Amino acid sequence: MSDEPQIPVSPDDETEIPESHPRYESLLTRHRIEHGVDIGITSRQGLIAQGRGEAYDYLLGERTIESADDAARAAAAHFLLADHPVISVNGNVAALVPGEVIALAEAAGADIEVNLFNRTRERMETIADHLSEHGAEDVKGLTADSEIPGLDHARAKVDADGIGSADVVLVPLEDGDRAQALSAMGKVEVVIDLNPLSRSAQAASVPVVDNIIRAVPNITRHARELQDADESELHAIVESFDPETALEAAERAIRRGE
Ligand code: ATP
Ligand code: MG
């Protein structure tokens, strides 16, 4: 018999997962994604994306590596310097970190916009409602009166007063094409993605190679810490961050455990 605390394989409720369990974070993540599919906010494709992410997280040692913490700090500085920062939310993000996204939006003065690869009116509304239940006051994305150039119509839709006019966008777990199209619009793009080789991470001004479960609260923590910093200090943080170096450090951590 192992001494590991026993837990139900498919917990009905998060509170059934003991925090002392060695795989607590991973079990919590799986539970949230499964629940997201059950309530119609996460697509079945989202389960596959999560599996891919978990494999990278395992190789990273399920921790926030130093370069990802630097990236989180640079992301926070970008948010605080921005005129109009927006956090883009898809089905996996809504399932995994709804409350955490709202806390970040508050700390960073950002808007929240639902933006889906597999866009249906119903899923858009279910996600917006889910975020409202977690305390979001204004959720954008349903107006869809603007487009990201260079993408086909259905996947390009954004709100003109949201992502359309944002200067800094956080796009966690995004597909490569859209990440590239957004950065081609000249926006500062912060990507959260556990795969440093993903085209999304490669297109980012600030790639945060970390699990979204850890990364979003970490960016919030940095934003709160930097709340009263001078603009010159924020600019210095932004300028000292190099995306190439951060991606290389993440790849080294994965390949060699450094
Ligand atoms: P590319 O960016 O190369 O075009 P892709 O975007 O098509 O690849 P997907 O599997 O669709 O690849 O995207 C999911 C991405 O999200 C993967 O890169 C995966 O590592 C990442 N991911 C999944 N779950 C998480 C998570 N919990 N935290 C952070 N990243 C995650
Ligand atoms: Mg990707």
CSV table of C-alpha atoms and ligand atoms in Angstrom, one decimal:
chain,number,residue,atom,x,y,z
A,1,MET,CA,0.0,0.0,0.0
A,2,SER,CA,1.3,3.5,-0.8
A,3,ASP,CA,1.2,6.2,1.7
A,4,GLU,CA,-0.1,8.7,-0.8
A,5,PRO,CA,-3.4,10.3,0.1
A,6,GLN,CA,-6.2,8.5,-1.7
A,7,ILE,CA,-8.5,10.7,-3.9
A,8,PRO,CA,-11.4,10.0,-6.1
A,9,VAL,CA,-10.2,9.5,-9.7
A,10,SER,CA,-12.9,11.8,-11.0
A,11,PRO,CA,-13.7,14.2,-8.2
A,12,ASP,CA,-17.1,15.8,-8.3
A,13,ASP,CA,-15.8,18.9,-6.6
A,14,GLU,CA,-12.4,20.6,-6.3
A,15,THR,CA,-12.6,20.4,-2.5
A,16,GLU,CA,-12.3,16.6,-2.8
A,17,ILE,CA,-8.7,17.0,-4.0
A,18,PRO,CA,-6.4,17.3,-1.0
A,19,GLU,CA,-3.9,20.1,-1.4
A,20,SER,CA,-1.3,17.9,0.2
A,21,HIS,CA,-1.5,15.4,-2.8
A,22,PRO,CA,1.8,15.4,-4.7
A,23,ARG,CA,-0.1,15.8,-8.0
A,24,TYR,CA,-2.6,18.4,-6.6
A,25,GLU,CA,-2.1,21.0,-9.3
A,26,SER,CA,-2.3,18.5,-12.2
A,27,LEU,CA,-5.4,16.9,-10.7
A,28,LEU,CA,-7.0,20.2,-10.2
A,29,THR,CA,-6.2,21.2,-13.8
A,30,ARG,CA,-7.7,18.1,-15.2
A,31,HIS,CA,-10.8,18.4,-13.0
A,32,ARG,CA,-11.4,22.0,-14.2
A,33,ILE,CA,-10.9,21.1,-17.9
A,34,GLU,CA,-13.3,18.1,-17.6
A,35,HIS,CA,-15.8,20.3,-15.9
A,36,GLY,CA,-15.4,23.0,-18.6
A,37,VAL,CA,-16.3,20.4,-21.3
A,38,ASP,CA,-19.3,19.3,-19.2
A,39,ILE,CA,-20.7,22.8,-19.0
A,40,GLY,CA,-20.0,23.6,-22.6
A,41,ILE,CA,-17.2,26.2,-22.2
A,42,THR,CA,-14.3,24.0,-23.3
A,43,SER,CA,-14.3,22.2,-26.7
A,44,ARG,CA,-13.2,18.6,-26.9
A,45,GLN,CA,-10.2,19.9,-28.8
A,46,GLY,CA,-9.3,21.7,-25.6
A,47,LEU,CA,-8.7,18.3,-23.9
A,48,ILE,CA,-6.0,17.5,-26.4
A,49,ALA,CA,-4.4,20.9,-26.0
A,50,GLN,CA,-4.3,20.4,-22.3
A,51,GLY,CA,-2.7,17.0,-22.7
A,52,ARG,CA,0.0,18.6,-24.8
A,53,GLY,CA,0.6,21.3,-22.2
A,54,GLU,CA,0.8,18.8,-19.4
A,55,ALA,CA,3.6,16.9,-21.1
A,56,TYR,CA,5.7,20.0,-21.3
A,57,ASP,CA,4.9,20.9,-17.7
A,58,TYR,CA,6.1,17.5,-16.6
A,59,LEU,CA,9.4,18.1,-18.4
A,60,LEU,CA,9.7,21.5,-16.8
A,61,GLY,CA,9.4,20.0,-13.4
A,62,GLU,CA,5.9,21.6,-12.9
A,63,ARG,CA,7.5,24.8,-11.6
A,64,THR,CA,7.9,28.4,-12.7
A,65,ILE,CA,11.4,28.6,-14.1
A,66,GLU,CA,13.4,31.8,-13.6
A,67,SER,CA,13.0,32.9,-17.2
A,68,ALA,CA,9.2,32.5,-17.0
A,69,ASP,CA,9.2,34.6,-13.8
A,70,ASP,CA,11.2,37.3,-15.6
A,71,ALA,CA,8.7,37.1,-18.5
A,72,ALA,CA,5.8,37.4,-16.1
A,73,ARG,CA,7.3,40.6,-14.6
A,74,ALA,CA,7.9,42.0,-18.1
A,75,ALA,CA,4.3,41.2,-18.9
A,76,ALA,CA,3.1,43.0,-15.8
A,77,ALA,CA,5.2,46.1,-16.7
A,78,HIS,CA,3.8,46.1,-20.3
A,79,PHE,CA,0.3,46.0,-18.8
A,80,LEU,CA,0.9,48.9,-16.5
A,81,LEU,CA,2.4,51.0,-19.3
A,82,ALA,CA,-0.3,50.2,-21.8
A,83,ASP,CA,-3.1,52.6,-22.8
A,84,HIS,CA,-5.5,49.7,-23.5
A,85,PRO,CA,-4.5,46.2,-22.4
A,86,VAL,CA,-6.8,43.3,-23.2
A,87,ILE,CA,-6.9,39.7,-21.9
A,88,SER,CA,-8.1,37.3,-24.5
A,89,VAL,CA,-10.1,34.3,-23.1
A,90,ASN,CA,-10.8,31.0,-24.8
A,91,GLY,CA,-12.5,27.8,-23.6
A,92,ASN,CA,-9.5,26.4,-21.8
A,93,VAL,CA,-8.6,29.7,-20.1
A,94,ALA,CA,-12.2,30.1,-18.9
A,95,ALA,CA,-12.2,26.6,-17.5
A,96,LEU,CA,-8.8,26.8,-15.8
A,97,VAL,CA,-8.4,30.3,-14.4
A,98,PRO,CA,-11.7,32.3,-14.5
A,99,GLY,CA,-11.3,34.0,-11.1
A,100,GLU,CA,-7.5,34.4,-11.7
A,101,VAL,CA,-8.1,36.2,-15.0
A,102,ILE,CA,-10.5,38.7,-13.3
A,103,ALA,CA,-8.0,39.4,-10.6
A,104,LEU,CA,-5.3,40.1,-13.2
A,105,ALA,CA,-7.7,42.3,-15.2
A,106,GLU,CA,-8.3,44.4,-12.0
A,107,ALA,CA,-4.6,44.6,-11.0
A,108,ALA,CA,-3.6,45.5,-14.6
A,109,GLY,CA,-6.5,47.7,-15.6
A,110,ALA,CA,-7.2,45.4,-18.5
A,111,ASP,CA,-10.4,44.5,-20.4
A,112,ILE,CA,-11.5,40.8,-20.8
A,113,GLU,CA,-12.5,39.6,-24.3
A,114,VAL,CA,-13.8,36.1,-25.2
A,115,ASN,CA,-12.1,35.0,-28.4
A,116,LEU,CA,-12.6,31.5,-29.8
A,117,PHE,CA,-11.0,29.4,-32.5
A,118,ASN,CA,-14.2,27.3,-32.7
A,119,ARG,CA,-16.6,30.2,-32.5
A,120,THR,CA,-20.3,29.6,-31.9
A,121,ARG,CA,-22.7,32.2,-30.5
A,122,GLU,CA,-23.8,29.7,-27.8
A,123,ARG,CA,-20.3,28.9,-26.5
A,124,MET,CA,-19.3,32.6,-26.6
A,125,GLU,CA,-22.3,33.4,-24.4
A,126,THR,CA,-21.7,30.4,-22.1
A,127,ILE,CA,-18.2,31.6,-21.5
A,128,ALA,CA,-19.2,35.2,-21.0
A,129,ASP,CA,-21.8,34.1,-18.4
A,130,HIS,CA,-19.3,31.8,-16.7
A,131,LEU,CA,-16.9,34.8,-16.3
A,132,SER,CA,-19.7,37.0,-15.0
A,133,GLU,CA,-20.5,34.3,-12.4
A,134,HIS,CA,-16.9,34.6,-11.3
A,135,GLY,CA,-17.3,38.4,-10.9
A,136,ALA,CA,-16.4,39.9,-14.2
A,137,GLU,CA,-18.2,43.1,-14.8
A,138,ASP,CA,-17.8,43.7,-18.5
A,139,VAL,CA,-16.9,40.9,-20.9
A,140,LYS,CA,-16.2,41.8,-24.5
A,141,GLY,CA,-16.2,39.6,-27.6
A,142,LEU,CA,-19.9,39.3,-28.5
A,143,THR,CA,-20.1,42.5,-30.6
A,144,ALA,CA,-17.5,41.3,-33.1
A,145,ASP,CA,-17.5,44.5,-35.1
A,146,SER,CA,-13.9,44.4,-36.2
A,147,GLU,CA,-11.4,41.9,-37.7
A,148,ILE,CA,-7.8,40.9,-37.3
A,149,PRO,CA,-6.3,41.2,-40.8
A,150,GLY,CA,-4.8,38.1,-42.4
A,151,LEU,CA,-7.2,35.5,-41.0
A,152,ASP,CA,-10.3,34.0,-42.5
A,153,HIS,CA,-13.5,35.7,-41.4
A,154,ALA,CA,-14.8,33.4,-38.7
A,155,ARG,CA,-11.6,33.3,-36.8
A,156,ALA,CA,-10.7,37.0,-37.2
A,157,LYS,CA,-13.7,38.5,-35.3
A,158,VAL,CA,-12.9,40.8,-32.4
A,159,ASP,CA,-14.5,43.8,-30.7
A,160,ALA,CA,-13.5,47.2,-32.1
A,161,ASP,CA,-13.3,48.6,-28.6
A,162,GLY,CA,-11.6,45.5,-27.3
A,163,ILE,CA,-8.8,43.5,-29.0
A,164,GLY,CA,-9.3,45.6,-32.1
A,165,SER,CA,-8.0,48.8,-30.4
A,166,ALA,CA,-5.7,47.2,-27.7
A,167,ASP,CA,-2.0,48.1,-27.6
A,168,VAL,CA,-1.1,45.1,-25.3
A,169,VAL,CA,-2.9,41.8,-25.6
A,170,LEU,CA,-2.5,38.7,-23.4
A,171,VAL,CA,-3.3,35.6,-25.5
A,172,PRO,CA,-2.9,32.5,-23.4
A,173,LEU,CA,-3.0,29.0,-25.1
A,174,GLU,CA,-3.5,30.6,-28.5
A,175,ASP,CA,-3.0,28.9,-31.9
A,176,GLY,CA,0.0,30.0,-33.9
A,177,ASP,CA,-1.8,31.7,-36.8
A,178,ARG,CA,-3.7,34.1,-34.6
A,179,ALA,CA,-0.7,34.8,-32.5
A,180,GLN,CA,1.2,35.7,-35.6
A,181,ALA,CA,-1.6,37.8,-37.1
A,182,LEU,CA,-2.0,39.8,-33.8
A,183,SER,CA,1.7,40.5,-33.6
A,184,ALA,CA,1.7,41.6,-37.3
A,185,MET,CA,-0.8,44.3,-36.3
A,186,GLY,CA,1.9,45.8,-34.2
A,187,LYS,CA,0.4,44.9,-30.8
A,188,VAL,CA,2.6,43.9,-27.9
A,189,GLU,CA,1.7,40.3,-27.5
A,190,VAL,CA,2.1,38.4,-24.3
A,191,VAL,CA,1.6,34.6,-24.8
A,192,ILE,CA,1.3,32.0,-22.1
A,193,ASP,CA,2.3,28.6,-23.5
A,194,LEU,CA,4.1,25.7,-22.0
A,195,ASN,CA,5.7,24.8,-25.4
A,196,PRO,CA,8.6,27.1,-26.2
A,197,LEU,CA,8.6,25.7,-29.8
A,198,SER,CA,5.0,26.6,-30.4
A,199,ARG,CA,4.5,29.1,-33.1
A,200,SER,CA,2.4,31.2,-30.6
A,201,ALA,CA,5.3,31.4,-28.2
A,202,GLN,CA,7.7,32.2,-31.0
A,203,ALA,CA,5.5,35.1,-32.3
A,204,ALA,CA,5.2,36.7,-28.8
A,205,SER,CA,6.9,39.9,-27.7
A,206,VAL,CA,6.7,38.3,-24.2
A,207,PRO,CA,6.5,34.5,-24.2
A,208,VAL,CA,5.7,33.2,-20.7
A,209,VAL,CA,6.6,29.5,-20.8
A,210,ASP,CA,4.6,28.3,-17.7
A,211,ASN,CA,1.4,26.6,-16.8
A,212,ILE,CA,-1.5,29.1,-17.0
A,213,ILE,CA,-2.5,28.0,-13.6
A,214,ARG,CA,0.7,29.4,-12.2
A,215,ALA,CA,1.4,32.1,-14.8
A,216,VAL,CA,-1.7,34.3,-14.4
A,217,PRO,CA,-1.5,34.7,-10.6
A,218,ASN,CA,2.2,35.3,-11.0
A,219,ILE,CA,1.7,38.2,-13.5
A,220,THR,CA,-1.0,39.6,-11.1
A,221,ARG,CA,1.5,39.4,-8.2
A,222,HIS,CA,4.1,41.3,-10.2
A,223,ALA,CA,1.5,43.9,-11.4
A,224,ARG,CA,0.5,44.6,-7.7
A,225,GLU,CA,4.2,44.8,-6.7
A,226,LEU,CA,4.9,47.3,-9.6
A,227,GLN,CA,1.7,49.3,-9.1
A,228,ASP,CA,3.5,52.4,-7.7
A,229,ALA,CA,6.7,52.0,-9.8
A,230,ASP,CA,7.9,55.0,-12.0
A,231,GLU,CA,7.4,54.7,-15.7
A,232,SER,CA,11.2,54.7,-16.1
A,233,GLU,CA,11.4,51.6,-13.9
A,234,LEU,CA,8.6,49.9,-15.9
A,235,HIS,CA,10.4,50.8,-19.2
A,236,ALA,CA,13.7,49.4,-17.9
A,237,ILE,CA,12.0,46.0,-17.0
A,238,VAL,CA,10.4,45.9,-20.5
A,239,GLU,CA,13.6,46.7,-22.2
A,240,SER,CA,15.8,44.3,-20.3
A,241,PHE,CA,13.5,41.3,-21.3
A,242,ASP,CA,14.6,39.4,-24.4
A,243,PRO,CA,12.1,36.9,-25.8
A,244,GLU,CA,14.8,34.8,-27.6
A,245,THR,CA,16.8,34.4,-24.4
A,246,ALA,CA,13.7,33.4,-22.5
A,247,LEU,CA,12.7,30.8,-25.1
A,248,GLU,CA,16.2,29.3,-25.2
A,249,ALA,CA,16.2,29.1,-21.4
A,250,ALA,CA,12.9,27.3,-21.4
A,251,GLU,CA,14.1,24.8,-24.0
A,252,ARG,CA,17.2,24.1,-22.0
A,253,ALA,CA,15.1,23.5,-18.9
A,254,ILE,CA,13.0,21.0,-20.9
A,255,ARG,CA,15.8,19.2,-22.7
A,256,ARG,CA,18.4,19.2,-19.9
A,257,GLY,CA,16.5,19.9,-16.8
A,258,GLU,CA,18.6,23.0,-16.2
B,1,ATP,P1,1.4,26.0,-32.8
B,1,ATP,O1,1.4,27.2,-31.9
B,1,ATP,O2,2.8,25.5,-33.1
B,1,ATP,O3,0.6,26.4,-34.1
B,1,ATP,P2,-0.9,24.8,-31.8
B,1,ATP,O4,-1.2,26.1,-31.2
B,1,ATP,O5,-1.6,24.3,-32.9
B,1,ATP,O6,0.6,24.8,-32.1
B,1,ATP,P3,-2.3,23.4,-29.7
B,1,ATP,O7,-2.0,22.1,-29.1
B,1,ATP,O8,-3.5,23.7,-30.5
B,1,ATP,O9,-1.0,23.7,-30.6
B,1,ATP,O10,-2.2,24.6,-28.7
B,1,ATP,C1,-2.2,24.4,-27.4
B,1,ATP,C2,-1.0,25.0,-26.8
B,1,ATP,O11,-1.3,25.4,-25.5
B,1,ATP,C3,0.2,24.1,-26.7
B,1,ATP,O12,1.4,24.7,-27.2
B,1,ATP,C4,0.3,23.7,-25.3
B,1,ATP,O13,1.6,23.5,-24.8
B,1,ATP,C5,-0.3,24.9,-24.6
B,1,ATP,N1,-1.0,24.6,-23.3
B,1,ATP,C6,-2.0,23.7,-23.1
B,1,ATP,N2,-2.4,23.7,-21.8
B,1,ATP,C7,-1.7,24.7,-21.2
B,1,ATP,C8,-1.6,25.2,-19.9
B,1,ATP,N3,-2.4,24.7,-18.9
B,1,ATP,N4,-0.8,26.2,-19.6
B,1,ATP,C9,0.0,26.7,-20.6
B,1,ATP,N5,0.1,26.2,-21.8
B,1,ATP,C10,-0.8,25.3,-22.1
B,2,MG,MG,0.4,27.2,-30.2
